[in-house]
Amino acid sequence: QVQLVESGGGLVQAGGSLRLSCAASGSIFSSNAMGWFRQAPGKEREFVAAISWTGDSTSYADSVKGRFTISGDNAKNTVNLQMNSLKPEDTAVYYCAAGAFVIRRYDHTQYPYWGQGTQVTVSS
């Protein structure tokens, strides 16, 4: 089975930075996109950023645009999320995801493979 594992979460003060990483293992598959989603306590899971291996295009939620940068290696099925200028409202569990037929990259239902998540807490 395909397994995704996130790392790099932690506690940081507002204005600080964190770098999240995600690595895939297990069954080999061809993904056309990988992304990051987050879920805060009592909130729905929301889109953060995604990268499409076709053309290496990226997309971001308006709330993180200009602060977060997604990157990855298609051949190694890895993806990273550089998070700068963090705000308390960024506090959430961050999940990486992958899919082979992703069209709407902001839609979590497009991704069949998910990691267990990593906690990001931003204090004020």
mmCIF file of N, CA and C in Angstrom:
data_model
loop_
_atom_site.group_PDB
_atom_site.id
_atom_site.type_symbol
_atom_site.label_atom_id
_atom_site.label_comp_id
_atom_site.label_asym_id
_atom_site.label_seq_id
_atom_site.Cartn_x
_atom_site.Cartn_y
_atom_site.Cartn_z
ATOM 1 N N GLN A 1 0.835 -1.185 0.000
ATOM 2 C CA GLN A 1 0.000 0.000 0.000
ATOM 3 C C GLN A 1 0.879 1.249 0.000
ATOM 4 N N VAL A 2 0.347 2.317 -0.540
ATOM 5 C CA VAL A 2 1.052 3.582 -0.554
ATOM 6 C C VAL A 2 0.943 4.223 0.822
ATOM 7 N N GLN A 3 2.069 4.677 1.349
ATOM 8 C CA GLN A 3 2.094 5.341 2.638
ATOM 9 C C GLN A 3 2.780 6.694 2.511
ATOM 10 N N LEU A 4 2.197 7.706 3.135
ATOM 11 C CA LEU A 4 2.765 9.037 3.159
ATOM 12 C C LEU A 4 3.062 9.405 4.607
ATOM 13 N N VAL A 5 4.239 9.954 4.845
ATOM 14 C CA VAL A 5 4.648 10.321 6.193
ATOM 15 C C VAL A 5 5.109 11.767 6.210
ATOM 16 N N GLU A 6 4.463 12.583 7.060
ATOM 17 C CA GLU A 6 4.828 13.983 7.208
ATOM 18 C C GLU A 6 5.810 14.157 8.360
ATOM 19 N N SER A 7 6.617 15.211 8.272
ATOM 20 C CA SER A 7 7.532 15.557 9.342
ATOM 21 C C SER A 7 7.809 17.052 9.291
ATOM 22 N N GLY A 8 8.352 17.585 10.371
ATOM 23 C CA GLY A 8 8.752 18.983 10.405
ATOM 24 C C GLY A 8 7.847 19.901 11.193
ATOM 25 N N GLY A 9 6.750 19.387 11.698
ATOM 26 C CA GLY A 9 5.855 20.222 12.484
ATOM 27 C C GLY A 9 6.447 20.555 13.838
ATOM 28 N N GLY A 10 5.803 21.484 14.528
ATOM 29 C CA GLY A 10 6.275 21.881 15.841
ATOM 30 C C GLY A 10 5.639 23.158 16.315
ATOM 31 N N LEU A 11 6.218 23.719 17.371
ATOM 32 C CA LEU A 11 5.739 24.968 17.961
ATOM 33 C C LEU A 11 6.653 26.104 17.541
ATOM 34 N N VAL A 12 6.058 27.181 17.056
ATOM 35 C CA VAL A 12 6.829 28.325 16.610
ATOM 36 C C VAL A 12 6.076 29.606 16.951
ATOM 37 N N GLN A 13 6.805 30.680 17.188
ATOM 38 C CA GLN A 13 6.185 31.966 17.462
ATOM 39 C C GLN A 13 5.723 32.626 16.176
ATOM 40 N N ALA A 14 4.728 33.482 16.295
ATOM 41 C CA ALA A 14 4.230 34.215 15.139
ATOM 42 C C ALA A 14 5.377 34.943 14.445
ATOM 43 N N GLY A 15 5.379 34.857 13.121
ATOM 44 C CA GLY A 15 6.442 35.465 12.338
ATOM 45 C C GLY A 15 7.573 34.518 12.017
ATOM 46 N N GLY A 16 7.577 33.366 12.653
ATOM 47 C CA GLY A 16 8.620 32.388 12.437
ATOM 48 C C GLY A 16 8.367 31.512 11.230
ATOM 49 N N SER A 17 9.230 30.511 11.056
ATOM 50 C CA SER A 17 9.155 29.636 9.892
ATOM 51 C C SER A 17 9.269 28.173 10.284
ATOM 52 N N LEU A 18 8.678 27.331 9.467
ATOM 53 C CA LEU A 18 8.800 25.890 9.582
ATOM 54 C C LEU A 18 8.849 25.309 8.182
ATOM 55 N N ARG A 19 9.482 24.164 8.058
ATOM 56 C CA ARG A 19 9.530 23.459 6.782
ATOM 57 C C ARG A 19 8.991 22.051 6.989
ATOM 58 N N LEU A 20 7.897 21.753 6.322
ATOM 59 C CA LEU A 20 7.288 20.441 6.394
ATOM 60 C C LEU A 20 7.758 19.587 5.226
ATOM 61 N N SER A 21 7.904 18.296 5.481
ATOM 62 C CA SER A 21 8.313 17.365 4.441
ATOM 63 C C SER A 21 7.374 16.175 4.430
ATOM 64 N N CYS A 22 7.223 15.579 3.272
ATOM 65 C CA CYS A 22 6.380 14.406 3.120
ATOM 66 C C CYS A 22 7.063 13.437 2.178
ATOM 67 N N ALA A 23 7.144 12.185 2.583
ATOM 68 C CA ALA A 23 7.770 11.157 1.769
ATOM 69 C C ALA A 23 6.819 9.984 1.580
ATOM 70 N N ALA A 24 6.763 9.485 0.371
ATOM 71 C CA ALA A 24 5.921 8.342 0.054
ATOM 72 C C ALA A 24 6.736 7.062 0.061
ATOM 73 N N SER A 25 6.109 5.985 0.488
ATOM 74 C CA SER A 25 6.756 4.683 0.490
ATOM 75 C C SER A 25 5.718 3.606 0.225
ATOM 76 N N GLY A 26 6.187 2.384 0.013
ATOM 77 C CA GLY A 26 5.283 1.286 -0.247
ATOM 78 C C GLY A 26 5.098 1.059 -1.738
ATOM 79 N N SER A 27 3.877 0.779 -2.129
ATOM 80 C CA SER A 27 3.576 0.510 -3.526
ATOM 81 C C SER A 27 3.914 1.693 -4.417
ATOM 82 N N ILE A 28 4.481 1.386 -5.555
ATOM 83 C CA ILE A 28 4.838 2.434 -6.502
ATOM 84 C C ILE A 28 3.620 2.799 -7.339
ATOM 85 N N PHE A 29 3.393 4.081 -7.474
ATOM 86 C CA PHE A 29 2.303 4.556 -8.315
ATOM 87 C C PHE A 29 2.706 5.869 -8.954
ATOM 88 N N SER A 30 2.018 6.227 -10.009
ATOM 89 C CA SER A 30 2.282 7.477 -10.707
ATOM 90 C C SER A 30 1.248 8.507 -10.291
ATOM 91 N N SER A 31 1.692 9.507 -9.563
ATOM 92 C CA SER A 31 0.803 10.576 -9.140
ATOM 93 C C SER A 31 0.939 11.743 -10.095
ATOM 94 N N ASN A 32 -0.148 12.443 -10.312
ATOM 95 C CA ASN A 32 -0.070 13.642 -11.139
ATOM 96 C C ASN A 32 -0.031 14.896 -10.285
ATOM 97 N N ALA A 33 -0.302 14.736 -8.977
ATOM 98 C CA ALA A 33 -0.272 15.876 -8.083
ATOM 99 C C ALA A 33 -0.090 15.436 -6.641
ATOM 100 N N MET A 34 0.534 16.287 -5.861
ATOM 101 C CA MET A 34 0.627 16.107 -4.421
ATOM 102 C C MET A 34 0.306 17.449 -3.786
ATOM 103 N N GLY A 35 -0.250 17.397 -2.589
ATOM 104 C CA GLY A 35 -0.649 18.640 -1.962
ATOM 105 C C GLY A 35 -0.616 18.597 -0.454
ATOM 106 N N TRP A 36 -0.891 19.748 0.122
ATOM 107 C CA TRP A 36 -0.977 19.911 1.566
ATOM 108 C C TRP A 36 -2.338 20.462 1.938
ATOM 109 N N PHE A 37 -2.930 19.872 2.953
ATOM 110 C CA PHE A 37 -4.177 20.342 3.529
ATOM 111 C C PHE A 37 -3.968 20.498 5.026
ATOM 112 N N ARG A 38 -4.847 21.237 5.666
ATOM 113 C CA ARG A 38 -4.742 21.401 7.108
ATOM 114 C C ARG A 38 -6.123 21.389 7.744
ATOM 115 N N GLN A 39 -6.143 21.025 9.017
ATOM 116 C CA GLN A 39 -7.393 20.981 9.744
ATOM 117 C C GLN A 39 -7.166 21.493 11.161
ATOM 118 N N ALA A 40 -7.835 22.583 11.492
ATOM 119 C CA ALA A 40 -7.771 23.160 12.820
ATOM 120 C C ALA A 40 -8.866 22.545 13.686
ATOM 121 N N PRO A 41 -8.723 22.608 15.011
ATOM 122 C CA PRO A 41 -9.740 22.047 15.901
ATOM 123 C C PRO A 41 -11.126 22.608 15.620
ATOM 124 N N GLY A 42 -12.093 21.724 15.435
ATOM 125 C CA GLY A 42 -13.459 22.136 15.181
ATOM 126 C C GLY A 42 -13.718 22.675 13.793
ATOM 127 N N LYS A 43 -12.735 22.598 12.919
ATOM 128 C CA LYS A 43 -12.883 23.131 11.572
ATOM 129 C C LYS A 43 -12.804 22.013 10.528
ATOM 130 N N GLU A 44 -13.258 22.330 9.326
ATOM 131 C CA GLU A 44 -13.172 21.390 8.223
ATOM 132 C C GLU A 44 -11.765 21.396 7.638
ATOM 133 N N ARG A 45 -11.404 20.295 7.012
ATOM 134 C CA ARG A 45 -10.115 20.230 6.349
ATOM 135 C C ARG A 45 -10.101 21.204 5.178
ATOM 136 N N GLU A 46 -9.031 21.980 5.056
ATOM 137 C CA GLU A 46 -8.956 22.975 4.004
ATOM 138 C C GLU A 46 -7.669 22.869 3.200
ATOM 139 N N PHE A 47 -7.764 23.291 1.971
ATOM 140 C CA PHE A 47 -6.642 23.274 1.052
ATOM 141 C C PHE A 47 -5.599 24.308 1.437
ATOM 142 N N VAL A 48 -4.325 23.939 1.314
ATOM 143 C CA VAL A 48 -3.226 24.853 1.587
ATOM 144 C C VAL A 48 -2.419 25.120 0.320
ATOM 145 N N ALA A 49 -1.878 24.064 -0.274
ATOM 146 C CA ALA A 49 -1.056 24.206 -1.472
ATOM 147 C C ALA A 49 -0.960 22.873 -2.187
ATOM 148 N N ALA A 50 -0.665 22.918 -3.475
ATOM 149 C CA ALA A 50 -0.514 21.698 -4.252
ATOM 150 C C ALA A 50 0.465 21.923 -5.386
ATOM 151 N N ILE A 51 1.059 20.834 -5.840
ATOM 152 C CA ILE A 51 1.966 20.884 -6.977
ATOM 153 C C ILE A 51 1.557 19.810 -7.972
ATOM 154 N N SER A 52 1.482 20.209 -9.230
ATOM 155 C CA SER A 52 1.186 19.280 -10.311
ATOM 156 C C SER A 52 2.478 18.942 -11.020
ATOM 157 N N TRP A 53 2.743 17.652 -11.174
ATOM 158 C CA TRP A 53 3.997 17.253 -11.809
ATOM 159 C C TRP A 53 4.024 17.597 -13.289
ATOM 160 N N THR A 54 2.856 17.749 -13.879
ATOM 161 C CA THR A 54 2.769 18.177 -15.265
ATOM 162 C C THR A 54 3.029 19.673 -15.347
ATOM 163 N N GLY A 55 4.204 20.025 -15.826
ATOM 164 C CA GLY A 55 4.576 21.427 -15.928
ATOM 165 C C GLY A 55 5.075 22.033 -14.629
ATOM 166 N N ASP A 56 5.153 21.225 -13.579
ATOM 167 C CA ASP A 56 5.614 21.692 -12.262
ATOM 168 C C ASP A 56 4.854 22.933 -11.808
ATOM 169 N N SER A 57 3.560 22.941 -12.056
ATOM 170 C CA SER A 57 2.748 24.077 -11.653
ATOM 171 C C SER A 57 2.333 23.943 -10.192
ATOM 172 N N THR A 58 2.174 25.080 -9.547
ATOM 173 C CA THR A 58 1.786 25.104 -8.143
ATOM 174 C C THR A 58 0.559 25.974 -7.944
ATOM 175 N N SER A 59 -0.162 25.722 -6.873
ATOM 176 C CA SER A 59 -1.316 26.524 -6.524
ATOM 177 C C SER A 59 -1.375 26.673 -5.015
ATOM 178 N N TYR A 60 -1.966 27.773 -4.559
ATOM 179 C CA TYR A 60 -2.007 28.079 -3.141
ATOM 180 C C TYR A 60 -3.358 28.641 -2.737
ATOM 181 N N ALA A 61 -3.721 28.379 -1.504
ATOM 182 C CA ALA A 61 -4.882 29.037 -0.943
ATOM 183 C C ALA A 61 -4.558 30.516 -0.757
ATOM 184 N N ASP A 62 -5.570 31.360 -0.884
ATOM 185 C CA ASP A 62 -5.351 32.796 -0.738
ATOM 186 C C ASP A 62 -4.755 33.143 0.628
ATOM 187 N N SER A 63 -5.103 32.381 1.644
ATOM 188 C CA SER A 63 -4.657 32.670 2.995
ATOM 189 C C SER A 63 -3.161 32.455 3.209
ATOM 190 N N VAL A 64 -2.512 31.689 2.327
ATOM 191 C CA VAL A 64 -1.091 31.402 2.498
ATOM 192 C C VAL A 64 -0.239 31.914 1.347
ATOM 193 N N LYS A 65 -0.869 32.404 0.308
ATOM 194 C CA LYS A 65 -0.138 32.877 -0.859
ATOM 195 C C LYS A 65 0.847 33.977 -0.466
ATOM 196 N N GLY A 66 2.085 33.834 -0.933
ATOM 197 C CA GLY A 66 3.122 34.798 -0.610
ATOM 198 C C GLY A 66 3.901 34.451 0.632
ATOM 199 N N ARG A 67 3.387 33.521 1.441
ATOM 200 C CA ARG A 67 4.059 33.120 2.672
ATOM 201 C C ARG A 67 4.569 31.684 2.617
ATOM 202 N N PHE A 68 3.815 30.810 1.944
ATOM 203 C CA PHE A 68 4.171 29.399 1.855
ATOM 204 C C PHE A 68 4.661 29.073 0.449
ATOM 205 N N THR A 69 5.572 28.119 0.360
ATOM 206 C CA THR A 69 6.079 27.655 -0.920
ATOM 207 C C THR A 69 6.120 26.138 -0.939
ATOM 208 N N ILE A 70 5.491 25.548 -1.942
ATOM 209 C CA ILE A 70 5.494 24.099 -2.073
ATOM 210 C C ILE A 70 6.523 23.689 -3.124
ATOM 211 N N SER A 71 7.214 22.592 -2.877
ATOM 212 C CA SER A 71 8.184 22.062 -3.814
ATOM 213 C C SER A 71 8.218 20.550 -3.664
ATOM 214 N N GLY A 72 8.820 19.875 -4.619
ATOM 215 C CA GLY A 72 8.878 18.432 -4.514
ATOM 216 C C GLY A 72 9.694 17.788 -5.603
ATOM 217 N N ASP A 73 9.767 16.477 -5.530
ATOM 218 C CA ASP A 73 10.511 15.670 -6.486
ATOM 219 C C ASP A 73 9.587 14.558 -6.944
ATOM 220 N N ASN A 74 9.124 14.645 -8.175
ATOM 221 C CA ASN A 74 8.198 13.665 -8.713
ATOM 222 C C ASN A 74 8.791 12.251 -8.717
ATOM 223 N N ALA A 75 10.053 12.142 -9.124
ATOM 224 C CA ALA A 75 10.696 10.840 -9.217
ATOM 225 C C ALA A 75 10.785 10.138 -7.869
ATOM 226 N N LYS A 76 10.916 10.910 -6.803
ATOM 227 C CA LYS A 76 11.052 10.345 -5.468
ATOM 228 C C LYS A 76 9.762 10.412 -4.652
ATOM 229 N N ASN A 77 8.711 10.957 -5.255
ATOM 230 C CA ASN A 77 7.422 11.098 -4.567
ATOM 231 C C ASN A 77 7.569 11.783 -3.214
ATOM 232 N N THR A 78 8.215 12.930 -3.241
ATOM 233 C CA THR A 78 8.369 13.730 -2.034
ATOM 234 C C THR A 78 7.839 15.131 -2.288
ATOM 235 N N VAL A 79 7.383 15.772 -1.232
ATOM 236 C CA VAL A 79 6.888 17.128 -1.336
ATOM 237 C C VAL A 79 7.230 17.870 -0.047
ATOM 238 N N ASN A 80 7.517 19.164 -0.186
ATOM 239 C CA ASN A 80 7.868 19.993 0.957
ATOM 240 C C ASN A 80 6.973 21.217 1.001
ATOM 241 N N LEU A 81 6.866 21.793 2.169
ATOM 242 C CA LEU A 81 6.116 23.034 2.327
ATOM 243 C C LEU A 81 6.927 23.966 3.215
ATOM 244 N N GLN A 82 7.479 25.000 2.611
ATOM 245 C CA GLN A 82 8.197 26.019 3.361
ATOM 246 C C GLN A 82 7.189 27.048 3.838
ATOM 247 N N MET A 83 7.098 27.222 5.141
ATOM 248 C CA MET A 83 6.107 28.091 5.750
ATOM 249 C C MET A 83 6.813 29.259 6.432
ATOM 250 N N ASN A 84 6.626 30.449 5.894
ATOM 251 C CA ASN A 84 7.233 31.651 6.444
ATOM 252 C C ASN A 84 6.162 32.598 6.966
ATOM 253 N N SER A 85 6.582 33.543 7.785
ATOM 254 C CA SER A 85 5.675 34.548 8.345
ATOM 255 C C SER A 85 4.430 33.908 8.933
ATOM 256 N N LEU A 86 4.635 32.897 9.737
ATOM 257 C CA LEU A 86 3.521 32.141 10.298
ATOM 258 C C LEU A 86 2.661 32.990 11.226
ATOM 259 N N LYS A 87 1.362 32.716 11.194
ATOM 260 C CA LYS A 87 0.380 33.410 11.999
ATOM 261 C C LYS A 87 -0.330 32.416 12.907
ATOM 262 N N PRO A 88 -0.878 32.873 14.025
ATOM 263 C CA PRO A 88 -1.617 31.962 14.906
ATOM 264 C C PRO A 88 -2.724 31.205 14.187
ATOM 265 N N GLU A 89 -3.359 31.833 13.206
ATOM 266 C CA GLU A 89 -4.426 31.178 12.467
ATOM 267 C C GLU A 89 -3.932 30.058 11.559
ATOM 268 N N ASP A 90 -2.614 29.907 11.433
ATOM 269 C CA ASP A 90 -2.048 28.787 10.690
ATOM 270 C C ASP A 90 -1.994 27.518 11.533
ATOM 271 N N THR A 91 -2.286 27.632 12.812
ATOM 272 C CA THR A 91 -2.252 26.483 13.711
ATOM 273 C C THR A 91 -3.239 25.416 13.258
ATOM 274 N N ALA A 92 -2.735 24.213 13.042
ATOM 275 C CA ALA A 92 -3.567 23.116 12.553
ATOM 276 C C ALA A 92 -2.714 21.862 12.432
ATOM 277 N N VAL A 93 -3.376 20.748 12.169
ATOM 278 C CA VAL A 93 -2.675 19.544 11.763
ATOM 279 C C VAL A 93 -2.548 19.602 10.249
ATOM 280 N N TYR A 94 -1.348 19.449 9.761
ATOM 281 C CA TYR A 94 -1.089 19.524 8.331
ATOM 282 C C TYR A 94 -0.918 18.125 7.757
ATOM 283 N N TYR A 95 -1.628 17.865 6.662
ATOM 284 C CA TYR A 95 -1.610 16.572 6.011
ATOM 285 C C TYR A 95 -1.081 16.695 4.585
ATOM 286 N N CYS A 96 -0.258 15.740 4.174
ATOM 287 C CA CYS A 96 0.124 15.681 2.779
ATOM 288 C C CYS A 96 -0.743 14.639 2.086
ATOM 289 N N ALA A 97 -0.939 14.831 0.797
ATOM 290 C CA ALA A 97 -1.813 13.959 0.037
ATOM 291 C C ALA A 97 -1.270 13.768 -1.372
ATOM 292 N N ALA A 98 -1.674 12.673 -2.003
ATOM 293 C CA ALA A 98 -1.250 12.383 -3.365
ATOM 294 C C ALA A 98 -2.381 11.727 -4.130
ATOM 295 N N GLY A 99 -2.398 11.958 -5.424
ATOM 296 C CA GLY A 99 -3.409 11.363 -6.274
ATOM 297 C C GLY A 99 -2.916 11.212 -7.691
ATOM 298 N N ALA A 100 -3.506 10.280 -8.418
ATOM 299 C CA ALA A 100 -3.108 10.001 -9.796
ATOM 300 C C ALA A 100 -4.003 10.676 -10.824
ATOM 301 N N PHE A 101 -5.183 11.104 -10.396
ATOM 302 C CA PHE A 101 -6.135 11.700 -11.331
ATOM 303 C C PHE A 101 -6.705 13.001 -10.775
ATOM 304 N N VAL A 102 -5.836 13.800 -10.196
ATOM 305 C CA VAL A 102 -6.267 15.041 -9.574
ATOM 306 C C VAL A 102 -6.512 16.111 -10.627
ATOM 307 N N ILE A 103 -7.705 16.687 -10.584
ATOM 308 C CA ILE A 103 -8.064 17.788 -11.472
ATOM 309 C C ILE A 103 -8.281 19.051 -10.654
ATOM 310 N N ARG A 104 -9.156 18.957 -9.654
ATOM 311 C CA ARG A 104 -9.410 20.075 -8.759
ATOM 312 C C ARG A 104 -8.473 19.948 -7.569
ATOM 313 N N ARG A 105 -7.324 20.574 -7.660
ATOM 314 C CA ARG A 105 -6.279 20.384 -6.671
ATOM 315 C C ARG A 105 -6.631 20.906 -5.286
ATOM 316 N N TYR A 106 -7.623 21.783 -5.205
ATOM 317 C CA TYR A 106 -8.064 22.325 -3.934
ATOM 318 C C TYR A 106 -9.050 21.415 -3.220
ATOM 319 N N ASP A 107 -9.511 20.375 -3.900
ATOM 320 C CA ASP A 107 -10.550 19.484 -3.401
ATOM 321 C C ASP A 107 -9.922 18.239 -2.777
ATOM 322 N N HIS A 108 -10.087 18.082 -1.460
ATOM 323 C CA HIS A 108 -9.453 16.963 -0.773
ATOM 324 C C HIS A 108 -9.985 15.602 -1.223
ATOM 325 N N THR A 109 -11.213 15.584 -1.773
ATOM 326 C CA THR A 109 -11.785 14.325 -2.232
ATOM 327 C C THR A 109 -11.106 13.810 -3.497
ATOM 328 N N GLN A 110 -10.277 14.626 -4.124
ATOM 329 C CA GLN A 110 -9.539 14.236 -5.306
ATOM 330 C C GLN A 110 -8.309 13.386 -4.968
ATOM 331 N N TYR A 111 -7.937 13.332 -3.698
ATOM 332 C CA TYR A 111 -6.714 12.648 -3.286
ATOM 333 C C TYR A 111 -7.017 11.367 -2.503
ATOM 334 N N PRO A 112 -6.651 10.203 -3.029
ATOM 335 C CA PRO A 112 -6.918 8.948 -2.310
ATOM 336 C C PRO A 112 -5.868 8.578 -1.267
ATOM 337 N N TYR A 113 -4.683 9.163 -1.337
ATOM 338 C CA TYR A 113 -3.608 8.801 -0.420
ATOM 339 C C TYR A 113 -3.276 9.950 0.516
ATOM 340 N N TRP A 114 -3.206 9.633 1.803
ATOM 341 C CA TRP A 114 -2.995 10.642 2.841
ATOM 342 C C TRP A 114 -2.003 10.191 3.904
ATOM 343 N N GLY A 115 -1.287 11.154 4.472
ATOM 344 C CA GLY A 115 -0.439 10.885 5.609
ATOM 345 C C GLY A 115 -1.222 11.027 6.894
ATOM 346 N N GLN A 116 -0.562 10.776 8.023
ATOM 347 C CA GLN A 116 -1.212 10.848 9.325
ATOM 348 C C GLN A 116 -1.273 12.263 9.884
ATOM 349 N N GLY A 117 -0.505 13.164 9.314
ATOM 350 C CA GLY A 117 -0.540 14.550 9.739
ATOM 351 C C GLY A 117 0.572 14.916 10.701
ATOM 352 N N THR A 118 0.926 16.186 10.702
ATOM 353 C CA THR A 118 1.914 16.715 11.628
ATOM 354 C C THR A 118 1.389 18.022 12.208
ATOM 355 N N GLN A 119 1.527 18.190 13.512
ATOM 356 C CA GLN A 119 0.965 19.347 14.201
ATOM 357 C C GLN A 119 1.843 20.580 14.021
ATOM 358 N N VAL A 120 1.212 21.684 13.651
ATOM 359 C CA VAL A 120 1.868 22.983 13.584
ATOM 360 C C VAL A 120 1.126 23.913 14.530
ATOM 361 N N THR A 121 1.840 24.457 15.502
ATOM 362 C CA THR A 121 1.246 25.376 16.453
ATOM 363 C C THR A 121 2.008 26.689 16.425
ATOM 364 N N VAL A 122 1.287 27.773 16.182
ATOM 365 C CA VAL A 122 1.882 29.101 16.108
ATOM 366 C C VAL A 122 1.351 29.933 17.262
ATOM 367 N N SER A 123 2.231 30.366 18.132
ATOM 368 C CA SER A 123 1.841 31.163 19.282
ATOM 369 C C SER A 123 1.990 32.641 18.979
ATOM 370 N N SER A 124 1.183 33.456 19.654
ATOM 371 C CA SER A 124 1.238 34.903 19.476
ATOM 372 C C SER A 124 2.125 35.561 20.510
#
